[in-house]
Amino acid sequence: MTALAVVAAAAQVAAVLLGAPLVVGGMKQIRARLEGRAGAGVGQPWRDLRKLFRKQQVTPRGTTVVFALAPAIAAGSTLLIAAIIPLVALGSPLDGAADLFGVVGLLFLGTVALTLAALDTGTAFGGMGSSREITIAALVEPTILLAVFALSVPAHSANLAAIVTATAGDPGQVLTVSSVMAFVALVIVIIAETGRLPVDNPSTHLELTMIHEAMILEYAGPKLALVEWASGMRLTVLLGLLANLFLPWGIAPADPTVLEVLVGLLAIALKVAVLAAVLAAGEVFIAKLRLFRVPELLAGSFLLALLAVTASYFLATTSV
Amino acid sequence: MTALDQATPPAPTVPADPTAPEPRRPARGWAGASGAATSLIGALGVVVGLIAIFGPPRHVRIDWLLPLAGVQFDLDPLGGLFIAATGAVAVATGIYAVGYAQREHWARVPLLVLPLFAAAMLLVPAAGSVTTFLLAWELMAGASLVLVLAEHQRAAVRSAGVFYAVMTQLGFAAILVALVLLAAAGGADSFAAIAASADDVAPGVRTAVFLLTVLGFGSKAGLLPLHAWLPRAHPEAPSPVSALMSAAMVNMGIYGILRIDLQILGPGPHWWGLTLMVIGAVSAVFGVLQASVATDLKRLLAYSTTENMGLVTLGLGTAALLRSSGAPTVAAIAITAALVHLMSHAGFKTLCFLAAGSVLAATGLRDLDKLGGLARRMPITTVMFGIGALGASGLPLGAGFVGEWLLLQSLIQAPPAGNTLLALAMPLSVGAVALTTGLGIAAMVKAFGVGFLARPRSAAAENAREAPTSMVLGMGLAAAACLVLALAPALLAPALGRVLAVLPSLGGDVVGPQLGTYLRLPGVAGSMSPGLLALALVCAVLVALLIARWGSRHRPAPAVVPLWACGADSLSPRMQYTATSFAEPLQRVFDDVLRPDTDVEVTHFAESKYLVEKVTYRARWVDPVEQRLYTPVVGAVTALAQAVRRAHTGSVHLYLAYGAAGLLIVLLVAK
């Protein structure tokens, strides 16, 4: 591990920290323009964050330390994921400490912290949001694990750097049946996990439909800012992971030069921006699903991932 | 099973059955002596277990104790691991039981039997011969039955006791027949001698022994379809007993399968491993589904035991299948996964049941729909249950994570080359494990979030008091074990290495996974470091907290304000989600599997049909396996008993005639 590898890891954490609100703002702006509105501008989430951070710390009566700590756990676990996964460069110092399963686990640790905080308030909305969120999470987790499995069979490892290296070394893999199915499954779970359309609409507060928003109704001021920031970072990190798992070009090697780190930074920023733009544009054309149709969507992606795994296993069987 | 009243406030709860006579109160010292004895026996078990793991093999024979066969104990690393784990569970439970038995006024019989039960469980893995094993097994089963019936004044306990007695004895019969067959075929009583001549055992006998032992041991481990005693006996037994049964006794089922089927008889044909995998996967998914809709805290934990034993069995099956498919390295990962998960299950399940016991002792409630708000009234118990639940949910930093990670790795790393069987079995198993993990998180979030956070939903929960010192100490010990298993599984590494070496049929001759600061897998790229991950997460959370201080100079002083009540005056506990409503979406998703029996009852005001006085919602989950499999069997047995009863009229003449006829038949056959 060289000093530059550490620099690259720090760069990707910083990029996620600073870039996440811009990703959210950019998506909102694209939606606004496509819907014929002027939009608030790409920097609006940053302005919102600054405003929220200066507001009063408010603790709802009767809540415990679970409620107080959950935003920090959600944000912290996402930051840790940003430090682990290969976004800018391959050789993160924490690469050996967690593989894709570990990353998925960390992702759910953040989800669980927020659902528990929502239950902690003891309000009807909190319970509703957390019940819905955990139902979706319980169905999302198996799909992610299966899609990961499908990707790790050709690489013979669940280690993220190994998967990315294997894909970069053999670009044909991206277009195999199993990869395409795993890609679709992953896209569906990322949409579900980050609470985007058609699973959840991030821009409504309609009690019948909301999931994520219902959980965080009691948060205000700096804590709300942290929750919003964390949710933006989750989206960014997952989009970055998706981009590098399937399109690993431009990523700096484990032992990078300064130039390679810069190229890697630029490449991941570009990839995430394009993916976010596509996602935002797609959201304009779809309506939110009824809550109880969501499990059908997720069951579909689960089956897709299962098929992907079986296919990749059989393909590996025939190719060896 | 739950009855949830959505319109009337929950009535103050009376502990179970108010008409039950007050149990006899033993002297205070009895509870202390019983708990101390259990802990001492447990500590002895830990020491003996460690000696067995790291020392040379030892044999103890006591001929005079049992005519003809004698009693024989062999200490080897495999048995030693189970002895040590059981001992550790007994130490924590014994300390806890001192306070619990005093608080719950245990009678003398259960107090006497508690140490006996712990001792019997230590004897099972130490047994070195078929006779000794069966004796120890039966002692363990009998002692546990007495303990399940400790609160026999309640009808529910008696019913659970009968159920448990029948199931455990049927399981014992299966094991007895299997071991007798094995001893006869092997021509010896001691396991060592049988193992030496195991290759000569006829294939038919091997198959019969495998099937019978999987049946018998599987029922003890709570595997499908013989799991039905678990969700009955665990909730009704006193909590320290539930902890001992769920964290230590079910392990004996796994031990039996490991010892008899995989060590002595193994490696078996492909279908042995496959059978274990199927049983394990089905048990895991079924158990976690039932747990995710259960509203009885201890019932939820009991189903979680089925789930975790399912995962362990899946690991054993994977190891057996991979070994017979010629992949010993990955088989070693699978067996390590099974053992690590078994150990961590022992840790977190002890903790969960002990914490549930504290809640039960403080409130008289197991129903999550009536709990809540315990975080403020019982902070230590809440933290303890939180640590246990984190372990049970298989998330990073929890005790269950390492085992599940190893299991998934073994499934992923299986060599696909030219093996259609593996190509089908492995992905499906990953699917089952993944589904189990996802739903397990939901079940544990429900248990912790609804049971301990929010506001109390009943007067009993409102007036809860923290558990006494000895109970807190017992839980603390179990929690420390959980944290060690979660963050530094390296401590298990030397013991697991020794155990792996005595399991030649499961990859003992290859290098197992290295459980250091980094968990490394032999021959494959892939590593994980739970301790480092925990450290990094703590740092990351601190960074997040630091970020949250941004702009704090401009902030007004922090304030505590009421929760937003949607414009109403104040929130009442009845507005909260309950465990039933929390699990409703999941129940709806898995409607076809769970087949809930729901009914909604609307009571109108007498004056007008348009005004609703109250709405009652009930949901009952009938275990489909129980309904489809057990009801016909119970019906058939009852019919048979009826038929036999007809022959018993009470007439002495008739009985004499039976005797004469019997004698005639014997004479005819003997001739």
PDB file of N, CA, C and O in Angstrom, chain A residues 19 33 64 127 141 175 177 181 184 192 201 224 229-230 235 251 265 317-318:
ATOM      1  N   GLY A  19     -19.762  15.435  -3.289  1.00  0.00           N
ATOM      2  CA  GLY A  19     -20.521  15.277  -4.521  1.00  0.00           C
ATOM      3  C   GLY A  19     -21.953  14.834  -4.312  1.00  0.00           C
ATOM      4  O   GLY A  19     -22.821  15.107  -5.146  1.00  0.00           O
ATOM      5  N   ARG A  33     -36.591  20.255 -15.164  1.00  0.00           N
ATOM      6  CA  ARG A  33     -36.553  20.721 -16.545  1.00  0.00           C
ATOM      7  C   ARG A  33     -37.428  19.854 -17.437  1.00  0.00           C
ATOM      8  O   ARG A  33     -38.192  20.345 -18.261  1.00  0.00           O
ATOM      9  N   THR A  64     -34.902   7.986  22.798  1.00  0.00           N
ATOM     10  CA  THR A  64     -33.691   7.522  23.473  1.00  0.00           C
ATOM     11  C   THR A  64     -32.461   7.796  22.612  1.00  0.00           C
ATOM     12  O   THR A  64     -32.552   8.439  21.567  1.00  0.00           O
ATOM     13  N   GLY A 127     -43.632   4.269  12.921  1.00  0.00           N
ATOM     14  CA  GLY A 127     -43.847   2.829  12.832  1.00  0.00           C
ATOM     15  C   GLY A 127     -44.171   2.408  11.418  1.00  0.00           C
ATOM     16  O   GLY A 127     -43.642   1.413  10.906  1.00  0.00           O
ATOM     17  N   GLU A 141     -32.184  -7.334   0.383  1.00  0.00           N
ATOM     18  CA  GLU A 141     -30.920  -7.950   0.768  1.00  0.00           C
ATOM     19  C   GLU A 141     -30.639  -9.256   0.013  1.00  0.00           C
ATOM     20  O   GLU A 141     -29.552  -9.433  -0.524  1.00  0.00           O
ATOM     21  N   LEU A 175     -21.185  -8.537 -21.034  1.00  0.00           N
ATOM     22  CA  LEU A 175     -22.320  -8.782 -21.919  1.00  0.00           C
ATOM     23  C   LEU A 175     -22.862 -10.204 -21.831  1.00  0.00           C
ATOM     24  O   LEU A 175     -23.699 -10.595 -22.620  1.00  0.00           O
ATOM     25  N   VAL A 177     -25.133 -13.305 -20.380  1.00  0.00           N
ATOM     26  CA  VAL A 177     -26.518 -13.316 -19.913  1.00  0.00           C
ATOM     27  C   VAL A 177     -26.573 -13.036 -18.421  1.00  0.00           C
ATOM     28  O   VAL A 177     -27.374 -12.223 -17.945  1.00  0.00           O
ATOM     29  N   MET A 181     -28.438  -9.909 -16.429  1.00  0.00           N
ATOM     30  CA  MET A 181     -29.509 -10.128 -15.455  1.00  0.00           C
ATOM     31  C   MET A 181     -29.118  -9.575 -14.092  1.00  0.00           C
ATOM     32  O   MET A 181     -29.933  -8.951 -13.398  1.00  0.00           O
ATOM     33  N   VAL A 184     -29.563  -5.813 -14.132  1.00  0.00           N
ATOM     34  CA  VAL A 184     -30.961  -5.372 -13.988  1.00  0.00           C
ATOM     35  C   VAL A 184     -31.415  -5.541 -12.537  1.00  0.00           C
ATOM     36  O   VAL A 184     -32.032  -4.642 -11.937  1.00  0.00           O
ATOM     37  N   ALA A 192     -34.792   0.564  -5.081  1.00  0.00           N
ATOM     38  CA  ALA A 192     -35.587   0.296  -3.877  1.00  0.00           C
ATOM     39  C   ALA A 192     -34.852   0.764  -2.632  1.00  0.00           C
ATOM     40  O   ALA A 192     -35.436   1.367  -1.731  1.00  0.00           O
ATOM     41  N   ASN A 201     -41.403   7.664  -3.560  1.00  0.00           N
ATOM     42  CA  ASN A 201     -41.211   8.958  -4.192  1.00  0.00           C
ATOM     43  C   ASN A 201     -40.531   9.898  -3.200  1.00  0.00           C
ATOM     44  O   ASN A 201     -41.117  10.277  -2.196  1.00  0.00           O
ATOM     45  N   LEU A 224     -31.451  16.201  10.824  1.00  0.00           N
ATOM     46  CA  LEU A 224     -32.119  16.003   9.534  1.00  0.00           C
ATOM     47  C   LEU A 224     -31.117  16.182   8.403  1.00  0.00           C
ATOM     48  O   LEU A 224     -31.102  15.412   7.426  1.00  0.00           O
ATOM     49  N   TRP A 229     -28.085  14.021   4.035  1.00  0.00           N
ATOM     50  CA  TRP A 229     -26.752  13.857   3.457  1.00  0.00           C
ATOM     51  C   TRP A 229     -26.454  12.367   3.279  1.00  0.00           C
ATOM     52  O   TRP A 229     -25.972  11.928   2.229  1.00  0.00           O
ATOM     53  N   ALA A 230     -26.754  11.598   4.345  1.00  0.00           N
ATOM     54  CA  ALA A 230     -26.501  10.160   4.281  1.00  0.00           C
ATOM     55  C   ALA A 230     -27.271   9.533   3.137  1.00  0.00           C
ATOM     56  O   ALA A 230     -26.753   8.681   2.409  1.00  0.00           O
ATOM     57  N   LEU A 235     -27.037   6.953  -2.284  1.00  0.00           N
ATOM     58  CA  LEU A 235     -27.359   6.918  -3.711  1.00  0.00           C
ATOM     59  C   LEU A 235     -26.081   7.023  -4.535  1.00  0.00           C
ATOM     60  O   LEU A 235     -25.852   6.233  -5.459  1.00  0.00           O
ATOM     61  N   ILE A 251     -10.630   3.448 -13.880  1.00  0.00           N
ATOM     62  CA  ILE A 251     -10.299   3.338 -12.457  1.00  0.00           C
ATOM     63  C   ILE A 251      -8.794   3.174 -12.291  1.00  0.00           C
ATOM     64  O   ILE A 251      -8.138   2.495 -13.089  1.00  0.00           O
ATOM     65  N   LEU A 265     -10.741   9.823 -10.610  1.00  0.00           N
ATOM     66  CA  LEU A 265     -11.713  10.730  -9.997  1.00  0.00           C
ATOM     67  C   LEU A 265     -12.668  11.278 -11.054  1.00  0.00           C
ATOM     68  O   LEU A 265     -13.891  11.294 -10.876  1.00  0.00           O
ATOM     69  N   THR A 317     -19.300 -23.565 -15.664  1.00  0.00           N
ATOM     70  CA  THR A 317     -19.137 -25.000 -15.786  1.00  0.00           C
ATOM     71  C   THR A 317     -18.718 -25.376 -17.195  1.00  0.00           C
ATOM     72  O   THR A 317     -17.836 -26.200 -17.400  1.00  0.00           O
ATOM     73  N   THR A 318     -19.379 -24.760 -18.190  1.00  0.00           N
ATOM     74  CA  THR A 318     -19.081 -25.156 -19.558  1.00  0.00           C
ATOM     75  C   THR A 318     -17.752 -24.590 -20.037  1.00  0.00           C
ATOM     76  O   THR A 318     -17.091 -25.179 -20.868  1.00  0.00           O
TER      77      THR A 318
END
